Coordinates of C-alpha atoms in Angstrom, one line a residue:
M1 CA 2.7 26.0 4.1
R2 CA 3.7 25.5 0.5
L3 CA 3.6 21.6 -0.2
M4 CA 5.4 19.7 -3.0
Q5 CA 4.9 16.0 -3.2
F6 CA 6.7 13.5 -5.6
V7 CA 4.7 10.3 -6.4
V8 CA 5.5 7.7 -8.9
D9 CA 2.0 6.9 -10.5
C10 CA -0.6 9.8 -10.8
P11 CA -2.9 9.3 -7.8
W12 CA -5.9 10.4 -9.6
P13 CA -8.4 8.9 -10.0
T14 CA -7.8 7.4 -6.5
I15 CA -7.7 3.6 -6.8
S16 CA -4.9 2.0 -4.5
G17 CA -4.2 2.5 -0.8
G18 CA -1.3 4.5 -1.9
D19 CA -3.2 6.7 -4.2
I20 CA -5.6 7.4 -1.3
R21 CA -2.8 8.4 1.0
N22 CA -1.0 10.5 -1.4
T23 CA -4.0 12.5 -2.5
L24 CA -4.7 13.4 1.2
L25 CA -1.9 15.9 1.7
G26 CA -3.5 18.4 -0.6
T27 CA -6.4 18.5 1.3
L28 CA -4.8 19.3 4.7
D29 CA -5.3 22.6 6.8
G30 CA -2.5 24.9 6.8
V31 CA -1.7 23.9 3.3
A32 CA -1.7 27.2 1.3
A33 CA -0.4 25.7 -2.0
Y34 CA 0.1 22.4 -3.2
C35 CA 1.8 20.8 -6.2
C36 CA 2.1 17.1 -7.1
V37 CA 4.7 15.7 -9.4
G38 CA 4.5 12.4 -11.0
L39 CA 5.8 9.9 -13.7
T40 CA 2.7 8.9 -15.0
K41 CA -0.4 10.5 -16.8
P42 CA -3.7 10.0 -15.1
Q43 CA -5.0 6.5 -15.2
E44 CA -8.1 7.5 -17.2
E45 CA -7.1 10.0 -19.9
Q46 CA -10.3 12.0 -19.5
H47 CA -9.9 12.4 -15.9
T48 CA -9.8 15.9 -14.1
I49 CA -7.1 16.4 -11.6
P50 CA -8.3 18.7 -9.2
V51 CA -4.7 19.9 -8.2
E52 CA -1.4 21.3 -10.0
Y53 CA 0.0 18.1 -11.4
H54 CA 3.2 17.9 -13.4
Q55 CA 4.4 14.9 -15.1
L56 CA 8.1 14.5 -15.6
Q57 CA 8.5 14.7 -19.4
C58 CA 11.5 12.3 -19.5
F59 CA 9.1 9.3 -18.3
A60 CA 6.4 10.3 -20.7
N61 CA 7.1 7.5 -23.1
S62 CA 8.3 4.8 -20.9
N63 CA 7.3 2.6 -17.9
P64 CA 8.8 4.0 -14.8
W65 CA 8.5 0.8 -13.1
K66 CA 10.9 -0.8 -15.4
N67 CA 13.6 2.0 -15.0
F68 CA 15.1 1.2 -11.7
D69 CA 18.6 1.7 -10.9
P70 CA 20.5 -1.9 -11.5
H71 CA 22.7 -1.3 -8.4
Q72 CA 19.8 0.0 -6.2
P73 CA 16.8 -2.1 -7.3
T74 CA 14.2 -0.1 -5.2
C75 CA 15.2 3.5 -6.5
L76 CA 14.5 4.9 -9.9
R77 CA 17.1 5.7 -12.2
F78 CA 17.0 9.7 -13.2
S79 CA 18.5 11.2 -16.3
Q80 CA 20.1 14.5 -16.2
N81 CA 17.0 16.0 -17.9
A82 CA 15.0 14.6 -15.1
F83 CA 17.2 16.4 -12.7
S84 CA 17.0 19.4 -14.5
D85 CA 13.1 19.5 -14.7
V86 CA 12.9 18.8 -11.0
E87 CA 15.2 21.8 -10.3
H88 CA 13.0 23.9 -12.5
L89 CA 9.7 22.8 -10.8
I90 CA 11.3 23.5 -7.4
D91 CA 12.3 27.0 -8.5
A92 CA 8.9 27.9 -10.0
F93 CA 6.9 26.6 -6.9
Q94 CA 9.3 27.3 -4.0
P95 CA 7.9 24.7 -1.6
S96 CA 8.4 25.1 2.0
I97 CA 8.4 21.3 2.6
V98 CA 8.8 18.3 0.0
V99 CA 7.4 14.9 0.6
F100 CA 8.7 12.0 -1.3
E101 CA 6.5 8.6 -2.0
G102 CA 9.0 6.1 -0.9
V103 CA 12.8 5.4 -1.6
A104 CA 12.2 5.2 -5.4
W105 CA 12.9 9.0 -5.4
G106 CA 16.2 8.5 -3.6
A107 CA 18.3 10.1 -6.2
I108 CA 16.2 13.4 -6.1
L109 CA 15.9 13.4 -2.3
R110 CA 19.8 13.3 -2.2
Q111 CA 20.0 16.2 -4.8
L112 CA 17.8 18.2 -2.6
Q113 CA 19.9 18.1 0.6
S114 CA 21.9 21.2 -0.8
R115 CA 18.9 23.5 -1.0
R116 CA 18.1 23.0 2.6
I117 CA 14.4 22.6 1.9
P118 CA 12.8 20.4 4.7
T119 CA 12.0 16.9 3.3
V120 CA 9.5 14.1 4.2
L121 CA 10.2 10.3 3.3
D122 CA 6.6 8.8 3.4
M123 CA 7.4 4.9 3.2
H124 CA 4.2 3.3 2.3
N125 CA 6.3 -0.1 2.6
V126 CA 9.7 -1.0 3.9
E127 CA 10.9 -1.6 0.4
S128 CA 13.9 -3.6 1.1
L129 CA 11.5 -6.2 2.9
L130 CA 9.1 -6.1 0.3
Y131 CA 11.8 -6.4 -2.5
E132 CA 13.3 -9.7 -1.1
E133 CA 9.8 -11.2 -0.7
G134 CA 9.1 -10.5 -4.0
M135 CA 12.1 -12.1 -5.4
Q136 CA 12.0 -15.2 -3.3
S137 CA 8.6 -15.6 -4.4
R138 CA 9.2 -15.8 -7.9
P139 CA 9.6 -19.4 -9.6
W140 CA 13.3 -20.4 -9.5
Y141 CA 13.7 -20.5 -13.1
K142 CA 12.6 -16.9 -13.3
N143 CA 15.0 -15.9 -10.5
V144 CA 18.4 -17.2 -11.4
W145 CA 19.9 -13.8 -11.8
F146 CA 18.6 -12.7 -8.4
R147 CA 20.0 -15.8 -6.8
L148 CA 23.5 -15.2 -8.3
H149 CA 23.4 -11.6 -7.0
S150 CA 21.2 -11.6 -3.9
R151 CA 23.6 -10.8 -1.4
R152 CA 24.8 -7.9 -3.0
W153 CA 21.2 -6.6 -3.8
R154 CA 20.2 -7.4 -0.4
R155 CA 22.7 -5.4 1.0
A156 CA 22.0 -2.4 -1.4
V157 CA 18.3 -2.1 -0.9
R158 CA 18.7 -2.4 2.9
E159 CA 21.3 0.3 2.9
V160 CA 18.8 2.6 0.7
D161 CA 16.3 2.1 3.3
R162 CA 18.7 2.9 6.1
E163 CA 20.5 5.9 4.6
L164 CA 17.3 7.6 3.2
S165 CA 15.3 7.4 6.4
H166 CA 18.1 9.3 7.9
L167 CA 18.6 11.9 5.1
A168 CA 15.1 12.9 5.4
D169 CA 14.0 15.4 8.1
Q170 CA 11.1 13.4 8.8
T171 CA 10.4 9.6 7.7
W172 CA 6.8 8.2 7.9
V173 CA 5.7 4.5 8.1
C174 CA 2.3 2.9 8.1
S175 CA 2.6 0.9 11.3
A176 CA 4.7 0.0 14.5
D177 CA 5.5 -3.3 12.7
D178 CA 7.0 -1.3 9.8
A179 CA 8.8 1.2 12.3
S180 CA 10.3 -2.1 14.2
A181 CA 11.5 -3.6 10.8
L182 CA 13.0 -0.3 9.6
H183 CA 14.8 0.2 13.0
A184 CA 16.2 -3.5 12.8
L185 CA 17.9 -2.1 9.4
G186 CA 19.5 0.8 11.3
G187 CA 17.1 3.2 9.9
V188 CA 14.7 5.6 11.7
S189 CA 11.1 6.6 11.7
S190 CA 9.5 9.9 13.2
H191 CA 5.7 9.3 12.7
Q192 CA 3.6 6.4 12.2
I193 CA 0.7 7.4 9.8
P194 CA -1.4 4.5 8.4
N195 CA -3.6 5.0 5.3
P196 CA -7.3 5.7 5.9
I197 CA -10.3 3.6 4.7
P198 CA -10.8 4.6 1.2
H199 CA -14.5 5.5 1.1
E200 CA -16.3 6.5 4.3
S201 CA -19.5 5.4 2.7
A202 CA -18.5 1.9 3.1
L203 CA -19.6 2.5 6.9
E204 CA -23.1 2.7 5.8
A205 CA -23.5 -0.9 4.5
P206 CA -25.8 -2.6 6.7
I207 CA -24.8 -5.5 9.2
F208 CA -27.4 -8.1 9.7
E209 CA -27.4 -11.9 10.2
D210 CA -28.9 -12.9 6.6
R211 CA -26.0 -11.1 5.0
Y212 CA -23.4 -13.9 6.5
R213 CA -25.4 -16.5 4.8
N214 CA -23.8 -15.8 1.7
K215 CA -20.9 -18.1 1.5
N216 CA -18.9 -16.6 -1.6
P217 CA -15.9 -14.7 -0.4
L218 CA -14.7 -11.3 -2.0
F219 CA -11.2 -10.2 -2.6
I220 CA -10.5 -6.9 -3.7
G221 CA -7.0 -5.5 -4.2
H222 CA -4.4 -4.3 -6.7
L223 CA -4.3 -7.4 -8.8
S224 CA -0.7 -7.0 -10.4
F225 CA 0.7 -6.6 -6.8
F226 CA 2.7 -10.0 -6.4
P227 CA 1.4 -10.8 -3.0
N228 CA -2.3 -10.3 -4.1
V229 CA -1.7 -12.6 -7.0
A230 CA -0.4 -15.2 -4.9
A231 CA -3.1 -15.1 -2.4
V232 CA -5.9 -15.0 -5.4
V233 CA -4.2 -18.0 -7.0
E234 CA -4.2 -19.9 -3.7
L235 CA -7.8 -19.1 -2.8
A236 CA -8.9 -20.1 -6.2
K237 CA -7.2 -23.4 -6.5
H238 CA -6.8 -24.7 -3.1
G239 CA -9.7 -22.6 -1.4
R240 CA -12.2 -24.0 -3.6
R241 CA -11.1 -27.7 -3.2
A242 CA -11.2 -27.1 0.6
L243 CA -14.4 -25.9 0.8
A244 CA -15.8 -28.4 -1.6
R245 CA -14.7 -31.2 0.8
R246 CA -17.0 -29.5 3.1
N247 CA -19.8 -29.4 0.7
I248 CA -19.5 -25.8 0.1
I249 CA -19.0 -24.8 -3.6
I250 CA -17.8 -21.2 -4.2
Q251 CA -16.5 -19.1 -6.9
P252 CA -14.6 -16.3 -5.4
L253 CA -15.5 -12.8 -6.5
V254 CA -12.1 -10.8 -7.3
A255 CA -12.2 -7.2 -8.1
G256 CA -9.2 -4.8 -8.6
R257 CA -7.0 -2.9 -10.9
Q258 CA -4.8 -4.3 -13.7
P259 CA -5.2 -8.1 -13.1
A260 CA -2.0 -10.2 -13.7
R261 CA -2.0 -12.9 -16.6
A262 CA -2.5 -15.6 -13.8
I263 CA -5.5 -14.0 -12.6
R264 CA -7.1 -13.5 -16.1
T265 CA -6.3 -17.2 -16.7
L266 CA -8.1 -18.3 -13.6
A267 CA -11.2 -16.3 -14.6
S268 CA -11.0 -17.7 -18.1
K269 CA -11.1 -21.3 -16.5
G270 CA -14.1 -20.1 -14.3
L271 CA -12.3 -20.6 -11.1
I272 CA -13.1 -17.0 -10.0
Q273 CA -15.5 -14.3 -11.2
L274 CA -13.3 -11.3 -12.2
I275 CA -14.2 -7.6 -12.1
A276 CA -11.2 -5.6 -13.7
N277 CA -10.7 -2.0 -13.0
P278 CA -14.1 -1.4 -11.5
V279 CA -15.3 2.1 -11.0
S280 CA -16.4 1.5 -7.6
C281 CA -16.4 -1.6 -5.3
Q282 CA -19.2 -0.3 -2.9
N283 CA -22.0 -2.5 -4.0
L284 CA -19.7 -5.6 -4.0
L285 CA -18.5 -4.7 -0.4
A286 CA -22.1 -4.1 0.6
N287 CA -23.4 -7.5 -0.8
S288 CA -20.7 -9.9 0.3
G289 CA -20.3 -11.3 4.0
Y290 CA -16.8 -12.6 3.8
S291 CA -13.2 -11.8 2.7
L292 CA -10.6 -14.8 2.9
L293 CA -7.3 -13.5 2.6
P294 CA -4.4 -15.8 2.5
I295 CA -1.6 -13.1 2.1
R296 CA 1.9 -14.2 3.1
Q297 CA 4.1 -11.1 1.9
G298 CA 4.2 -7.4 1.9
S299 CA 4.1 -4.5 4.4
G300 CA 2.4 -1.3 4.7
T301 CA -1.1 -0.5 5.7
R302 CA -3.6 -3.2 4.2
I303 CA -6.1 -0.6 2.9
K304 CA -8.4 -3.0 1.3
I305 CA -8.5 -5.0 4.7
L306 CA -9.8 -1.7 6.4
E307 CA -12.1 -1.1 3.6
A308 CA -13.6 -4.6 4.1
L309 CA -14.0 -3.9 8.0
A310 CA -15.4 -0.8 7.3
A311 CA -18.2 -2.3 4.9
G312 CA -19.0 -5.0 7.6
L313 CA -17.4 -8.0 6.2
V314 CA -15.8 -10.7 8.3
V315 CA -12.2 -11.0 7.6
I316 CA -10.6 -14.6 7.7
A317 CA -6.9 -13.7 7.2
T318 CA -3.3 -14.7 8.1
H319 CA -1.4 -12.8 10.5
K320 CA 0.7 -11.3 7.5
A321 CA -2.6 -10.0 6.0
V322 CA -3.5 -8.0 9.1
E323 CA 0.0 -7.2 10.3
G324 CA 0.4 -3.7 11.7
L325 CA -3.4 -3.1 11.9
G326 CA -4.0 -3.6 15.5
L327 CA -6.7 -6.4 15.1
L328 CA -7.4 -8.9 17.6
D329 CA -8.1 -12.5 16.6
G330 CA -11.7 -13.4 17.5
I331 CA -12.6 -9.5 18.5
H332 CA -12.0 -7.7 15.0
Y333 CA -11.2 -10.5 12.7
C334 CA -10.6 -14.3 12.4
H335 CA -7.2 -15.8 12.2
A336 CA -6.2 -18.7 10.1
E337 CA -2.7 -19.6 8.5
T338 CA -4.0 -22.2 6.1
I339 CA -6.6 -22.5 3.5
D340 CA -8.2 -25.5 5.3
D341 CA -8.3 -23.2 8.4
M342 CA -10.1 -20.7 6.5
A343 CA -12.4 -23.0 5.4
N344 CA -13.2 -24.3 8.7
R345 CA -13.7 -20.8 10.0
L346 CA -16.1 -20.1 7.0
C347 CA -18.2 -23.1 7.5
E348 CA -18.4 -22.1 11.3
F349 CA -19.5 -18.5 10.6
V350 CA -22.1 -19.5 8.1
A351 CA -23.8 -22.0 10.7
H352 CA -23.7 -19.1 13.1
P353 CA -24.4 -15.9 11.2
D354 CA -25.1 -14.0 14.4
Q355 CA -21.7 -14.4 15.6
A356 CA -20.6 -13.2 12.2
A357 CA -22.5 -10.3 12.5
Q358 CA -21.1 -9.4 16.0
L359 CA -17.6 -9.9 14.7
A360 CA -18.2 -7.5 11.9
Q361 CA -19.5 -4.8 14.3
R362 CA -16.4 -4.9 16.2
G363 CA -14.3 -4.8 13.3
R364 CA -16.0 -1.6 12.1
D365 CA -15.8 0.0 15.3
L366 CA -12.1 -0.3 15.5
V367 CA -12.0 1.2 11.8
I368 CA -13.9 4.2 12.9
E369 CA -11.7 4.9 15.9
N370 CA -8.4 4.5 14.3
Y371 CA -8.5 4.8 10.5
S372 CA -11.0 7.3 9.7
R373 CA -10.2 10.3 7.3
T374 CA -10.5 12.9 10.2
V375 CA -8.1 10.6 12.4
I376 CA -5.5 10.4 9.7
H377 CA -5.8 14.1 8.7
H378 CA -4.9 15.1 12.2
K379 CA -1.6 12.7 12.3
L380 CA -0.7 14.4 8.8
S381 CA -1.3 17.7 10.0
T382 CA 0.5 17.3 13.2
A383 CA 3.6 16.0 11.6
L384 CA 3.8 18.5 8.8
Q385 CA 3.2 21.4 11.2
L386 CA 5.8 20.1 13.4
L387 CA 8.3 20.2 10.7
H388 CA 7.2 23.6 9.2
G389 CA 7.3 25.2 12.7
T390 CA 10.7 23.8 13.6
R391 CA 12.1 25.2 10.4
Q392 CA 10.3 28.6 10.6
T393 CA 12.0 29.2 14.3
G394 CA 15.3 27.8 13.0
M395 CA 15.2 24.9 15.8
S396 CA 16.7 21.4 14.6
V397 CA 14.3 18.9 13.5
D398 CA 13.9 16.1 16.1
R399 CA 14.0 13.0 14.3
C400 CA 12.5 10.7 16.8
L401 CA 14.0 7.2 16.8
F402 CA 11.3 4.6 17.0
R403 CA 12.8 1.7 19.3
G404 CA 10.5 -1.4 18.8

């Protein structure tokens, strides 16, 4: 199998959940040759990329995230030179399957239909839902243009999700919840493939009662991603006050990539401890007992929640934060929708660290059973082998419709 993958950001070195998911494909059994095409350079100039990687030169001097189609805001806009570059790369590599990271690549996915190359749409998120949540979360004075055109744009982004999920030979989603959401839009999904935990070394962090006497919560995530920014702001401002009323003084520890201005401002005021662009989070995870997650938007696999559970943290979170992960309240994590509820739960666990340790162990057990790299490797290999095998025998590809 010769596998070509189109990604937006170069996923080396791997930092985000999307990066981890993207880099897995080149390591699968049965992949004889692998080529990755992206729009950006490696995030670290000196980083060595372990596979064949090509950056589309038309984006070499621009930010691809600012080059979306104004008529289809979740799709990138490609020049004729970009289409020519893609054609050249495909002719040179001769892939047997092409995987696209999300609907941003919609124009290229449409272009490949004439070539009859099997395609996979890997939907890390249901982008139309994420787009709407993102627009609605912005202050009104920054959102006047969206409000004027919201009906047209909502219709356009939903149609993109629906159309491209039908156009690809397989469509992958991260969870049953995402599959249901896509189906509600009129789309289809053939496989549910979550992201794996980023580093299985997190499973080695010891779980013991004294660890859960440390009241200071840890938040790890992509710190430019708007659901995470909103959650950190809420935790820093309202969470600190809620806990202070209970005689618990905290300074949340926040770590992640590309912190937004709002998060840097919180750090400058001393409301949070900020570790920007950490090389590794393993020590932070191993030395923390709790993760408070007032996340209220987003979709996909909450990769940092899985990482926290794997490392033995007690996760206290909204339903939205753990959506699609199969976690049960009181068994694998602690559910709380408001900051006051989160503060109450944290106080209870600090007073009873034995219960916190038991909850942490059950959360880790679930991650091992459902989100280890071995499990996700098997899901990815099965999906690709099915697609490769049906094309080799000339059979039609069964686009299984998920019915929620």
